[in-house]
Short mmCIF file of C-alpha atoms in Angstrom, two decimals:
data_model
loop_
_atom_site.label_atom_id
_atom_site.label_comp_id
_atom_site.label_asym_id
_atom_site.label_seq_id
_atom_site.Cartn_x
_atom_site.Cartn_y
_atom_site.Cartn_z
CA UNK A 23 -88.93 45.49 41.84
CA UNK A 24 -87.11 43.04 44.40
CA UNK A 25 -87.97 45.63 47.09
CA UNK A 26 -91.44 45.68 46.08
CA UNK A 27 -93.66 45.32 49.47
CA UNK A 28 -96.73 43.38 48.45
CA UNK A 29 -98.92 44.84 51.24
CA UNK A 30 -98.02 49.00 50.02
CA UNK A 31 -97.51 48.54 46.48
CA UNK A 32 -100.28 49.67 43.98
CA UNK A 33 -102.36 46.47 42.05
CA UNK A 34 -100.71 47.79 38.94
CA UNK A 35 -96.99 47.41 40.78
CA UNK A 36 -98.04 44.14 41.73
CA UNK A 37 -99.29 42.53 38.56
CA UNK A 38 -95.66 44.37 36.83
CA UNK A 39 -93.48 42.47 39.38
CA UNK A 40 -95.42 39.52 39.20
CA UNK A 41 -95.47 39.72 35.23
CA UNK A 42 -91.83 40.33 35.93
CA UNK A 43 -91.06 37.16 38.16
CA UNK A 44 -89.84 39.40 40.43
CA UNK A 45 -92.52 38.72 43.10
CA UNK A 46 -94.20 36.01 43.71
CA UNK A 47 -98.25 35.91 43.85
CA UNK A 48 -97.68 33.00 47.22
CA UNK A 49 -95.45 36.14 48.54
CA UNK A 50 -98.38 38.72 47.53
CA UNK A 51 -100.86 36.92 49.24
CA UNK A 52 -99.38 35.54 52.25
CA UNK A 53 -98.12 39.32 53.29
CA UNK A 54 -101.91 40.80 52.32
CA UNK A 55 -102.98 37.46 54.58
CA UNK A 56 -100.34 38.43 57.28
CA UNK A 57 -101.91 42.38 57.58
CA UNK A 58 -105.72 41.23 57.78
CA UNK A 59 -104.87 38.84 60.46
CA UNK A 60 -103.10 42.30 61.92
CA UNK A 61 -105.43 44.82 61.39
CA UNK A 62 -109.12 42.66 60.98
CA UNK A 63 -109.66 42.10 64.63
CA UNK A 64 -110.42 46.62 65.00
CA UNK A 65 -110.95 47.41 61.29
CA UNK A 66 -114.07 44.70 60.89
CA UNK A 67 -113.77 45.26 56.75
CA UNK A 68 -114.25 41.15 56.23
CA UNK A 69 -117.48 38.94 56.32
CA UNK A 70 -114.95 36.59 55.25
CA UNK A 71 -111.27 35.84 54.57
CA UNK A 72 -110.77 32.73 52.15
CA UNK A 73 -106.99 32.45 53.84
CA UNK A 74 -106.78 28.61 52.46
CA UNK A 75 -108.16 28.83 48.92
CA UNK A 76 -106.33 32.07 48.38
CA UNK A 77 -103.22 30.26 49.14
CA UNK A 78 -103.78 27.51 46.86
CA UNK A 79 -104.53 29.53 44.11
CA UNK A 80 -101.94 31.95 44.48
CA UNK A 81 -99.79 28.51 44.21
CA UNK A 82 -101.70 27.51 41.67
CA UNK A 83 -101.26 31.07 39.82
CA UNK A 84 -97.31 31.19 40.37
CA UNK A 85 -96.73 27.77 38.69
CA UNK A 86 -98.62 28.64 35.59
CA UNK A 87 -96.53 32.31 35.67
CA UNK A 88 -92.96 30.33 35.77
CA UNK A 89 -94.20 27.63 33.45
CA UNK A 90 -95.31 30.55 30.84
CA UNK A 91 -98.88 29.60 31.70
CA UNK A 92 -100.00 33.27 32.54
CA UNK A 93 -103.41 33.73 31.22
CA UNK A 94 -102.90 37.62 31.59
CA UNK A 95 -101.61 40.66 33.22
CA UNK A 96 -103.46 40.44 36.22
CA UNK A 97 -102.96 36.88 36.69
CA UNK A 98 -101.66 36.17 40.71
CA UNK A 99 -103.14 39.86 41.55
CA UNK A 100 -105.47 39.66 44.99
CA UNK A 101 -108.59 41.51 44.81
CA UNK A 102 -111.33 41.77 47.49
CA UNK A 103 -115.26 41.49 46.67
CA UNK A 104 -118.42 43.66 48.44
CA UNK A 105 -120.77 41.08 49.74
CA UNK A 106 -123.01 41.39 47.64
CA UNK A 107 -121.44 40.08 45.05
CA UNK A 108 -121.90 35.83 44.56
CA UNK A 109 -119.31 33.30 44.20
CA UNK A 110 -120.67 29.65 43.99
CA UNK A 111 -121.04 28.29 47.57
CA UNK A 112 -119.89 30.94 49.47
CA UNK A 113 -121.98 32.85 51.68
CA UNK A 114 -123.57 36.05 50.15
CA UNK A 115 -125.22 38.14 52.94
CA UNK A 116 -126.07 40.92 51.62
CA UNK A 117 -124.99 42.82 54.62
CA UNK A 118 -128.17 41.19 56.64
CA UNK A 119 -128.16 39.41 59.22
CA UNK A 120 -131.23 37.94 58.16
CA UNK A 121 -129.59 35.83 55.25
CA UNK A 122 -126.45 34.42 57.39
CA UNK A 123 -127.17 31.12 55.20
CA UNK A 124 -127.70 32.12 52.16
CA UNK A 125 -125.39 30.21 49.93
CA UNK A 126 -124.91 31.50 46.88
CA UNK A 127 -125.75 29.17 43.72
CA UNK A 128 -124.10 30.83 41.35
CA UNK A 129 -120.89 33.01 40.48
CA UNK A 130 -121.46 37.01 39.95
CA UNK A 131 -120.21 37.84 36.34
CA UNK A 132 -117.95 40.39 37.47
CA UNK A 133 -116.23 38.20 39.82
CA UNK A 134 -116.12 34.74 36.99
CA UNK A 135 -114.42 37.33 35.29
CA UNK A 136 -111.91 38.25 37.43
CA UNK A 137 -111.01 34.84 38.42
CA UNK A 138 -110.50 34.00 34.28
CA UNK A 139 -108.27 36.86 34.32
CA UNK A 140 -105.96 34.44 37.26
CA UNK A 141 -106.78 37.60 40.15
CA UNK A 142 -107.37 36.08 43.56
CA UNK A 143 -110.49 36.86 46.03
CA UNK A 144 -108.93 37.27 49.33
CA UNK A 145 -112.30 37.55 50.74
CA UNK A 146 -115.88 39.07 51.05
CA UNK A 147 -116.24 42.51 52.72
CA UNK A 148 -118.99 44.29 54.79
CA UNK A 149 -121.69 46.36 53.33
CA UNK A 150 -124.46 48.47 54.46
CA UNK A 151 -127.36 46.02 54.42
CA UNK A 152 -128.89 45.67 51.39
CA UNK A 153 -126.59 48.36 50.27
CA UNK A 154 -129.18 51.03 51.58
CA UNK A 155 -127.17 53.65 53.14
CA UNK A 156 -124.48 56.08 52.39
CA UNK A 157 -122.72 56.62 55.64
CA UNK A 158 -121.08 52.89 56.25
CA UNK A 159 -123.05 51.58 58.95
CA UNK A 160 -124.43 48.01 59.77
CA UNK A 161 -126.75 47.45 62.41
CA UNK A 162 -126.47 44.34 63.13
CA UNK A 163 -123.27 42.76 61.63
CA UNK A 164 -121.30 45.88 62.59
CA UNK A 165 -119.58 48.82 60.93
CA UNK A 166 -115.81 48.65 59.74
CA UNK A 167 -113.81 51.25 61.23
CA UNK A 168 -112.53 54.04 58.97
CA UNK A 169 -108.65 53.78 59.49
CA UNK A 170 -107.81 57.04 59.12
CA UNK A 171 -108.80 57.48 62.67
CA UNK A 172 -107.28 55.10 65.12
CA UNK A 173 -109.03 56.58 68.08
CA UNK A 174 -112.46 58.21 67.14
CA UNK A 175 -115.00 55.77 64.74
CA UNK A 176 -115.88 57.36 62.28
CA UNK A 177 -117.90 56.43 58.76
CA UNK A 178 -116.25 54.67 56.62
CA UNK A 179 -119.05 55.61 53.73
CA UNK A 180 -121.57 52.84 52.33
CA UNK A 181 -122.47 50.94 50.87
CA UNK A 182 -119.28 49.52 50.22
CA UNK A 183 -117.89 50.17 53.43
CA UNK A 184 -115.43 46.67 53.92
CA UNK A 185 -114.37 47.35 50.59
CA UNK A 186 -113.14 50.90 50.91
CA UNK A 187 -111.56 50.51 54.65
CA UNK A 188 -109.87 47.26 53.13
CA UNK A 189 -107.85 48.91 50.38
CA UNK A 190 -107.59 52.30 52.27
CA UNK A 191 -105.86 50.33 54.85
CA UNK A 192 -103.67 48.21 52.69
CA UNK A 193 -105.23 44.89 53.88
CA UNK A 194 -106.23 44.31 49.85
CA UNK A 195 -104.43 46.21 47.05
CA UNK A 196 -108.37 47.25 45.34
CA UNK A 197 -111.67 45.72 45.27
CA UNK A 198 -115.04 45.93 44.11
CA UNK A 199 -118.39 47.65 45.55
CA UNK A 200 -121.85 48.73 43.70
CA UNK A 201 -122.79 52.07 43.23
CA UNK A 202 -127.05 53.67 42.81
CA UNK A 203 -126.51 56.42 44.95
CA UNK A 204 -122.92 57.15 45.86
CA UNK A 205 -122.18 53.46 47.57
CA UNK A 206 -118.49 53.47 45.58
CA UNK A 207 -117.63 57.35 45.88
CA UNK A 208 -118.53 57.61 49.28
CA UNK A 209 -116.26 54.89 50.73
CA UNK A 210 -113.72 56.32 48.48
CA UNK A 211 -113.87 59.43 49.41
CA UNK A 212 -114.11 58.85 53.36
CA UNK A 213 -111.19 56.36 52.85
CA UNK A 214 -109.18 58.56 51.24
CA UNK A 215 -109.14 56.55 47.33
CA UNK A 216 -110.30 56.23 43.91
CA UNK A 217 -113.19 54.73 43.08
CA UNK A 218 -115.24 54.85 39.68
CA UNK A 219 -119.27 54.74 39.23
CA UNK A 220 -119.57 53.04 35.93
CA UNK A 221 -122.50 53.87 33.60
CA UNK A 222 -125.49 51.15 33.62
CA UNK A 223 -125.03 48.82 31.12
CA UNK A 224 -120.68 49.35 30.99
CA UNK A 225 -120.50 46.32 33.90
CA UNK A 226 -122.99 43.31 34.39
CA UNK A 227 -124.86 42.92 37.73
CA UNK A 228 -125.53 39.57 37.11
CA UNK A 229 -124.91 37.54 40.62
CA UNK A 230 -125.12 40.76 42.41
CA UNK A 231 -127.89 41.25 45.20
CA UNK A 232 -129.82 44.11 43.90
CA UNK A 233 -131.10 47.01 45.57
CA UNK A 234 -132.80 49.26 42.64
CA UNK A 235 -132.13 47.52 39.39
CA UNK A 236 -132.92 50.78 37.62
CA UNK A 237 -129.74 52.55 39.26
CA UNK A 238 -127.20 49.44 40.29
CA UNK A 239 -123.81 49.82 38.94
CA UNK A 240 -120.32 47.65 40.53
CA UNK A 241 -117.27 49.41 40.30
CA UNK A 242 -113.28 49.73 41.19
CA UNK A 243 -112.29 51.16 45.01
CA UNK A 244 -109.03 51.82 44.35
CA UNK A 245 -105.58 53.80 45.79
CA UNK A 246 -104.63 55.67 41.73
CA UNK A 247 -106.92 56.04 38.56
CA UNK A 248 -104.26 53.69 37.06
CA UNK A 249 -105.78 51.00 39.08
CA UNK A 250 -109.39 52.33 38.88
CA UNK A 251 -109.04 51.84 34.89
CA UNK A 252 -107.16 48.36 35.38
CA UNK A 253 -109.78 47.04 36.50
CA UNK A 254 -112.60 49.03 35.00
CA UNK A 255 -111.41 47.43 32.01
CA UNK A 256 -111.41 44.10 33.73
CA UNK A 257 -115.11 43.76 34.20
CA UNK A 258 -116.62 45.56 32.09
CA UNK A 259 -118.02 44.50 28.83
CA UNK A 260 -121.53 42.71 27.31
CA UNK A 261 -122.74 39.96 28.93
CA UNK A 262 -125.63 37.66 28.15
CA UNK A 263 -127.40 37.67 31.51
CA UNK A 264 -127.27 41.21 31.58
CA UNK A 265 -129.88 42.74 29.27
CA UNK A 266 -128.74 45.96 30.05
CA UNK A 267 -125.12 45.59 29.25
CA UNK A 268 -126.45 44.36 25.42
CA UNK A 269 -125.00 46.56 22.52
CA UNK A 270 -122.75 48.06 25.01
CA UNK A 271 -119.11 48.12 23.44
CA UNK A 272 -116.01 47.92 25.86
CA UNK A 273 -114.18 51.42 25.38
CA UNK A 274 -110.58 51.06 26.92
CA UNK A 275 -109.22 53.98 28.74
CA UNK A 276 -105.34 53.67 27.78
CA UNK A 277 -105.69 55.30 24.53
CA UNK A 278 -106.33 58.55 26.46
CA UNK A 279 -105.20 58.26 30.08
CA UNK A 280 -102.13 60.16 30.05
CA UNK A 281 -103.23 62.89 27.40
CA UNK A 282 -104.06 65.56 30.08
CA UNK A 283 -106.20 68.23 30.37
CA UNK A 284 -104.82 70.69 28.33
CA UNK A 285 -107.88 72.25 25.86
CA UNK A 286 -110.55 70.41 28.22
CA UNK A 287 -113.49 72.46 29.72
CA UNK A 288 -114.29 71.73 33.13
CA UNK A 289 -117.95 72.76 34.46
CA UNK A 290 -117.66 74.69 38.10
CA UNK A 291 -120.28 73.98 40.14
CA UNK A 292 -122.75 77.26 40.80
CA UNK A 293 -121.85 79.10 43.79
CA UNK A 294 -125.41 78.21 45.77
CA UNK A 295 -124.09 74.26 45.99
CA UNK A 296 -121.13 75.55 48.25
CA UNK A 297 -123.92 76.31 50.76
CA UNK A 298 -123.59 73.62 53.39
CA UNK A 299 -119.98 72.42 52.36
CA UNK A 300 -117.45 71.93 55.14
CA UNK A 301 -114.85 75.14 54.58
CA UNK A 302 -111.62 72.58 53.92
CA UNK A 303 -113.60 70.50 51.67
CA UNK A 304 -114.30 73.94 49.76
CA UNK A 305 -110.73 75.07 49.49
CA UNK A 306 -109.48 71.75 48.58
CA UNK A 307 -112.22 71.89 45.84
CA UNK A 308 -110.81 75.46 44.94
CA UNK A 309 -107.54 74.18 44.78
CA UNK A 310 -108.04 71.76 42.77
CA UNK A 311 -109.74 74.06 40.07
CA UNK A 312 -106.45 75.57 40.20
CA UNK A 313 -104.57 73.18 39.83
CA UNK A 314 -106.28 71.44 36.41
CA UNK A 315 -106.39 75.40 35.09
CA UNK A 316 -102.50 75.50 35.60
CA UNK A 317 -102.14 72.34 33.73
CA UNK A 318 -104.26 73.84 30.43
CA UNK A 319 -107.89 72.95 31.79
CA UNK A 320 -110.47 75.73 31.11
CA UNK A 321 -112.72 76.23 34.45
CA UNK A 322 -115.92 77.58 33.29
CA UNK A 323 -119.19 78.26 34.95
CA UNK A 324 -122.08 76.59 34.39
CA UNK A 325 -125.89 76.94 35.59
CA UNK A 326 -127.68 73.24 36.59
CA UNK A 327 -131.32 73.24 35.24
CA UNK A 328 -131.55 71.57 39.39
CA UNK A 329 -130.05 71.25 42.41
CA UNK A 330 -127.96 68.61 43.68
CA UNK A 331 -131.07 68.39 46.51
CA UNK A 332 -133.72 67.88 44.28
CA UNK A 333 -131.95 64.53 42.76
CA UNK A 334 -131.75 63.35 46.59
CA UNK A 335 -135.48 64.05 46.85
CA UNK A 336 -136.27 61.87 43.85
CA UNK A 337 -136.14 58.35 45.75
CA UNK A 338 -139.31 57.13 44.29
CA UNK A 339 -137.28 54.91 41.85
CA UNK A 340 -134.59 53.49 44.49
CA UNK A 341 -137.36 53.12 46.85
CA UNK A 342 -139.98 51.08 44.92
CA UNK A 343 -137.60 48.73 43.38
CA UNK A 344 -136.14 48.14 47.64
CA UNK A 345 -139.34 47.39 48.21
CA UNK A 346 -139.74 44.57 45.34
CA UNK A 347 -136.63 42.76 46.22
CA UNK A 348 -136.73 43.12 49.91
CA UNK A 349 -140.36 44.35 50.84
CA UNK A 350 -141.73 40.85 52.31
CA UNK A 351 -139.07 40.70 54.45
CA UNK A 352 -138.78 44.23 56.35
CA UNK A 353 -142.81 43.58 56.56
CA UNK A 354 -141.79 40.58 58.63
CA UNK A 355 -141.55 42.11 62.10
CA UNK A 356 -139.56 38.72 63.43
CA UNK A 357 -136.89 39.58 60.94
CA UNK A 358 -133.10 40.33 61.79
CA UNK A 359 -133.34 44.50 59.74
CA UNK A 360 -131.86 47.25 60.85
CA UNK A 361 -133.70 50.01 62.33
CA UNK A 362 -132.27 52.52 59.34
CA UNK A 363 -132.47 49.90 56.72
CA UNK A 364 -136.18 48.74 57.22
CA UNK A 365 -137.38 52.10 57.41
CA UNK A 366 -136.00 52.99 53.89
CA UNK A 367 -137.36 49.72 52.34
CA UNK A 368 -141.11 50.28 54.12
CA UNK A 369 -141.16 53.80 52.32
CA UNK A 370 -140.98 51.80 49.11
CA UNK A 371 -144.92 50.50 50.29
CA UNK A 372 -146.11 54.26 50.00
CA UNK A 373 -144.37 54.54 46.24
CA UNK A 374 -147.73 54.59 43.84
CA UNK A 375 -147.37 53.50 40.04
CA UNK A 376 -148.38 56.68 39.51
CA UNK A 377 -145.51 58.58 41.92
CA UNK A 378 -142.91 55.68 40.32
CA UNK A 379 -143.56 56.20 36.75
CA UNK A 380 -143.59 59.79 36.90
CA UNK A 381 -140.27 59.90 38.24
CA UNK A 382 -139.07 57.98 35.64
CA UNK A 383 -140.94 60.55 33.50
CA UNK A 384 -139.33 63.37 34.93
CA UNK A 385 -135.77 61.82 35.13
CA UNK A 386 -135.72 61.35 31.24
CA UNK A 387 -136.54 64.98 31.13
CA UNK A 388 -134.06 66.11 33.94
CA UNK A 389 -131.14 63.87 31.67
CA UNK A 390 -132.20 65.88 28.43
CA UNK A 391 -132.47 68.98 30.37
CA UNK A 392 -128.43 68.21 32.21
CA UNK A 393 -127.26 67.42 28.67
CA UNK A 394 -128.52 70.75 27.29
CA UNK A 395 -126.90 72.80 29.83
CA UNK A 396 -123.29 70.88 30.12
CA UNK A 397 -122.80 70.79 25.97
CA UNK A 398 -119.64 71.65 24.95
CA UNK A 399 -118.17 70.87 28.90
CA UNK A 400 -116.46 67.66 29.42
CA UNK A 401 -117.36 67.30 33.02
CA UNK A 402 -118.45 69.24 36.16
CA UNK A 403 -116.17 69.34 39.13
CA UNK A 404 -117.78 69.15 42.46
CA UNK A 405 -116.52 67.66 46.21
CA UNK A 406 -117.66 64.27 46.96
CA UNK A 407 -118.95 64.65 50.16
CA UNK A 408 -119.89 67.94 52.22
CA UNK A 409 -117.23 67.04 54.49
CA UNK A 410 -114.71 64.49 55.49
CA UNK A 411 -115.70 61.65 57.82
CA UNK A 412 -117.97 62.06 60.46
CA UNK A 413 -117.53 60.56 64.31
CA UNK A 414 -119.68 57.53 63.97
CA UNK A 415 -121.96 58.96 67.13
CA UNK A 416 -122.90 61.93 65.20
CA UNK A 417 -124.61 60.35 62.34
CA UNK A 418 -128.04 60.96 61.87
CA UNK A 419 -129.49 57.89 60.02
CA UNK A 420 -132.97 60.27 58.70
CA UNK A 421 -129.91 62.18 56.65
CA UNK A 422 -127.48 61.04 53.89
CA UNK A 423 -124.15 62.06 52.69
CA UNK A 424 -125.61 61.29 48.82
CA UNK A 425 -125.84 65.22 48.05
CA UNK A 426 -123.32 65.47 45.12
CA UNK A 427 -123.54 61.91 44.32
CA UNK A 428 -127.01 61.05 43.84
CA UNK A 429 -127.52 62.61 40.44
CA UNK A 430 -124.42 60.94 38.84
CA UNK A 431 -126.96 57.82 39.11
CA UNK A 432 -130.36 59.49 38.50
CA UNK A 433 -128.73 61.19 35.17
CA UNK A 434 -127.07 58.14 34.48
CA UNK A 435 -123.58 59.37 34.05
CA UNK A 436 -120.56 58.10 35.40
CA UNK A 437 -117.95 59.57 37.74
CA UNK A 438 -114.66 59.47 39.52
CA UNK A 439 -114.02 60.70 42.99
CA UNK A 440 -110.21 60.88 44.36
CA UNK A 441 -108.25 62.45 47.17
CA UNK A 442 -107.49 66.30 46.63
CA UNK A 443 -106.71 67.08 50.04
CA UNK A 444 -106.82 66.62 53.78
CA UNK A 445 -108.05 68.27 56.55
CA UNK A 446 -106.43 69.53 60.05
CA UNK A 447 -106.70 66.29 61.52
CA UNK A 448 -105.45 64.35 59.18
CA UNK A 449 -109.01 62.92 57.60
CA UNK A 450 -109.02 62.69 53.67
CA UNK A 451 -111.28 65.41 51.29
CA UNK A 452 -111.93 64.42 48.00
CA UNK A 453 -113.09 65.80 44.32
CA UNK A 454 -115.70 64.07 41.85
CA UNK A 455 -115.55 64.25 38.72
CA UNK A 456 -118.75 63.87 36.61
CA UNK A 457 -118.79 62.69 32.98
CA UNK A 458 -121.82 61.85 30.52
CA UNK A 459 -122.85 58.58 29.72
CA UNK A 460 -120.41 56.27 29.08
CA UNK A 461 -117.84 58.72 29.16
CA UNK A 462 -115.60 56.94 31.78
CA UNK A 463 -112.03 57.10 29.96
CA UNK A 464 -112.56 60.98 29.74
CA UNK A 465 -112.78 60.95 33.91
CA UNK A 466 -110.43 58.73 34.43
CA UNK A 467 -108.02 60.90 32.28
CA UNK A 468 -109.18 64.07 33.89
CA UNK A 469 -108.29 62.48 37.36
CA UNK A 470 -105.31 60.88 35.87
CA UNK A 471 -103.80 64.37 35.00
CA UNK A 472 -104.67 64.99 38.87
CA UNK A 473 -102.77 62.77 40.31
CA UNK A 474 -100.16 63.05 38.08
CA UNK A 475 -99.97 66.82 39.67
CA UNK A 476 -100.61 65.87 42.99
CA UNK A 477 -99.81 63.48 45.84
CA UNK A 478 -102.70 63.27 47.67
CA UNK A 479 -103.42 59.33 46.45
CA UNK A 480 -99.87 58.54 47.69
CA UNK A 481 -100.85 59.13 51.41
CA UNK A 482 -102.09 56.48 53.52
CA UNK A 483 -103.49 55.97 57.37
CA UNK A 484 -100.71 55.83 59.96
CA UNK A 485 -101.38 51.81 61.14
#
């Protein structure tokens, strides 16, 4: 513990050592303070870094610790927040550059409760605008640089871009993004971390700019599924202002974290989805079937009722609901939008009540029709992301790297995706693991026993 260093060390090392007295959260935060102010001016992950308030209240946290004032086990931990997310009087862009003043009147739930808990916001960090894109990028404020390539930019996966190159690059020790299509498993799995999509209704989006408030979900980015459930179980629970979260009981993950696999039955995904998958990404995938067999998983086959491409296809319900919040403004031609971004919200103009319903109509269907053919399975295994980042010149905007993720929000289920591998050059590959409905301790024990088998998670970009 006295040679803990605050900027490598895992959130749940950090909140142990300060729990411990052995670190103190001033120390924490001045040495995650010292590598932004290193590493910000190429990485870009920051709207903004609250250097002076996170100071004080890291003071302000390490008197209460040594005067037996802790108000919990996270108390003095840093955390960083997607800017999307409000906090009273700060800024909340949205990723736009259209709402550079937009001062938030309010503080997010998710964030009021991470600050009761005594966790520290180092700062806000870049998102796709109006989280409407998968691959990281950002117009007009500019796209954080993935860190696992110092030379070649390369996506950093959206929407919660800032987030994910943040943690990846050890600048915060986890954070929170949102998640309706992908936006938290993509940046985790181009950064090379954990990150969890929660089920609607297990976290409040209250104080959170929407972007389809069908499909919305915030949730951990992450180096280890031990952190991932930390603070899972931070923010997560009823709240008030969030009808959807009503009747929704917190379910911690500790009672089963560390139980394994052994006796679990893990879906693989039909042979037709490997069409179109990178050829690492598919033996990293293979190997990681392997590996959960040899540690008493049973891999079984299964046969989707879809494809992964026809959930991607269904974007009348995203699409509609972008064009409520943000229609009026990407119809306002003198408006700061990004190419990418205002396209995707204009389609929302062509989305009939008819076309909108009857998605909705057809989703309920698709979810009974999912259910049906995974009974008895406790999750299908399938890669994140058809390949590992992409050079940041070879994106094509018209296409998205949503393919495995999209129906984890359509189906309303929740999922994990983690490292399980890396390619030639050094660029992270990573496995998602897909869970019904409120089902998020079995993933996280599922990717627990993972990690506990592997050392993928442990790696980090050479900085």
């Amino acid at each position: 513990m006295p040679d803990l260093d605050p900027v490598h060390a895992s959130a749940a090392e950090l909140a142990r050592a300060i729990r411990a007295r052995s670190l103190s959260p001033v120390d924490a935060v001045d040495a995650l303070l010292g590598r932004i102010t290193q590493l910000e001016p190429k990485l870009q992950a920051f709207t903004e870094v609250f250097s002076a308030d996170a100071r004080l209240a890291a003071e302000g946290a390490d008197r209460a610790i040594r005067s037996g004032h802790a108000v919990g086990p996270l108390h003095g931990v840093p955390v960083v927040l997607k800017d999307l997310i409000d906090l009273e009087g700060r800024i909340t862009m949205g990723g736009s550059a259209a709402h550079r003043a937009r001062r938030a009147e309010r503080t997010a739930t998710v964030a009021r409760r991470l600050i009761a808990q005594g966790m520290i916001v180092l700062g806000k960090t870049h998102t796709v605008e109006f989280a409407y894109g998968g691959w990281g990028t950002n117009q007009h404020l500019g796209t954080p640089w993935n860190p696992w390539d110092t030379e070649v930019p390369r996506t950093p996966g959206g929407s919660s871009s800032g987030t994910g190159v943040a943690v990846a690059a050890r600048m915060a020790p986890w954070g929170l993004g949102t998640d309706t299509g992908g936006s938290v498993r993509l940046p985790a799995a181009f950064c090379g971390l954990t990150g969890l999509k929660v089920t609607v209704g297990r976290v409040s989006t209250w104080g959170i700019v929407p972007l389809s408030t069908t499909l919305d979900s915030p949730g951990p980015l992450a180096r280890t599924v031990e952190d991932a459930a930390l603070l899972y179980e931070a923010i997560s629970g009823p709240d008030p202002l969030d009808p959807t979260t009503r009747g929704v009981q917190p379910a911690a993950p500790w009672p089963t974290l560390n139980r394994g696999v052994r006796g679990l039955r893990l879906g693989r995904m039909p042979a037709v989805e490997r069409q179109g998958v990178s050829s690492d990404m598919l033996a990293a995938y293979d190997d990681a079937l392997d590996r959960l067999a040899r540690a008493g998983a049973e891999i079984v086959d299964v046969a989707l009722p879809f494809r992964f491409s026809d959930c991607v296809a269904m974007s009348a319900i995203t699409n509609a609901e972008a064009y409520f919040v943000n229609g009026t403004l990407a119809e306002d031609p003198s408006a700061q939008l990004g190419d990418a971004v205002r396209a995707r919200i204009l389609a929302g103009a062509t989305v009939s009540a008819q076309a909108y319903l009857g998605t909705l109509h057809r989703r309920a269907a698709m979810k009974q029709a999912y259910a049906e053919a995974l009974e008895g399975i406790d999750a299908l295994l399938t890669p994140t992301t058809e390949s590992a980042a992409v050079p940041l010149a070879a994106v094509d905007e018209a296409q998205l790297p949503s393919r495995f993720t999209r129906f984890g929000n359509l189906l309303d289920l929740c999922a994990l995706a983690l490292p399980n591998g890396f390619t030639a050059d050094g660029l992270p590959l990573s496995l998602q693991i897909s869970c019904g409905g409120y089902e998020e301790a079995m993933a996280l024990r599922i990717g627990q026993a993972f990690q506990q088998a592997t050392e993928w998670h442990l790696r980090q970009p050479s900085l």
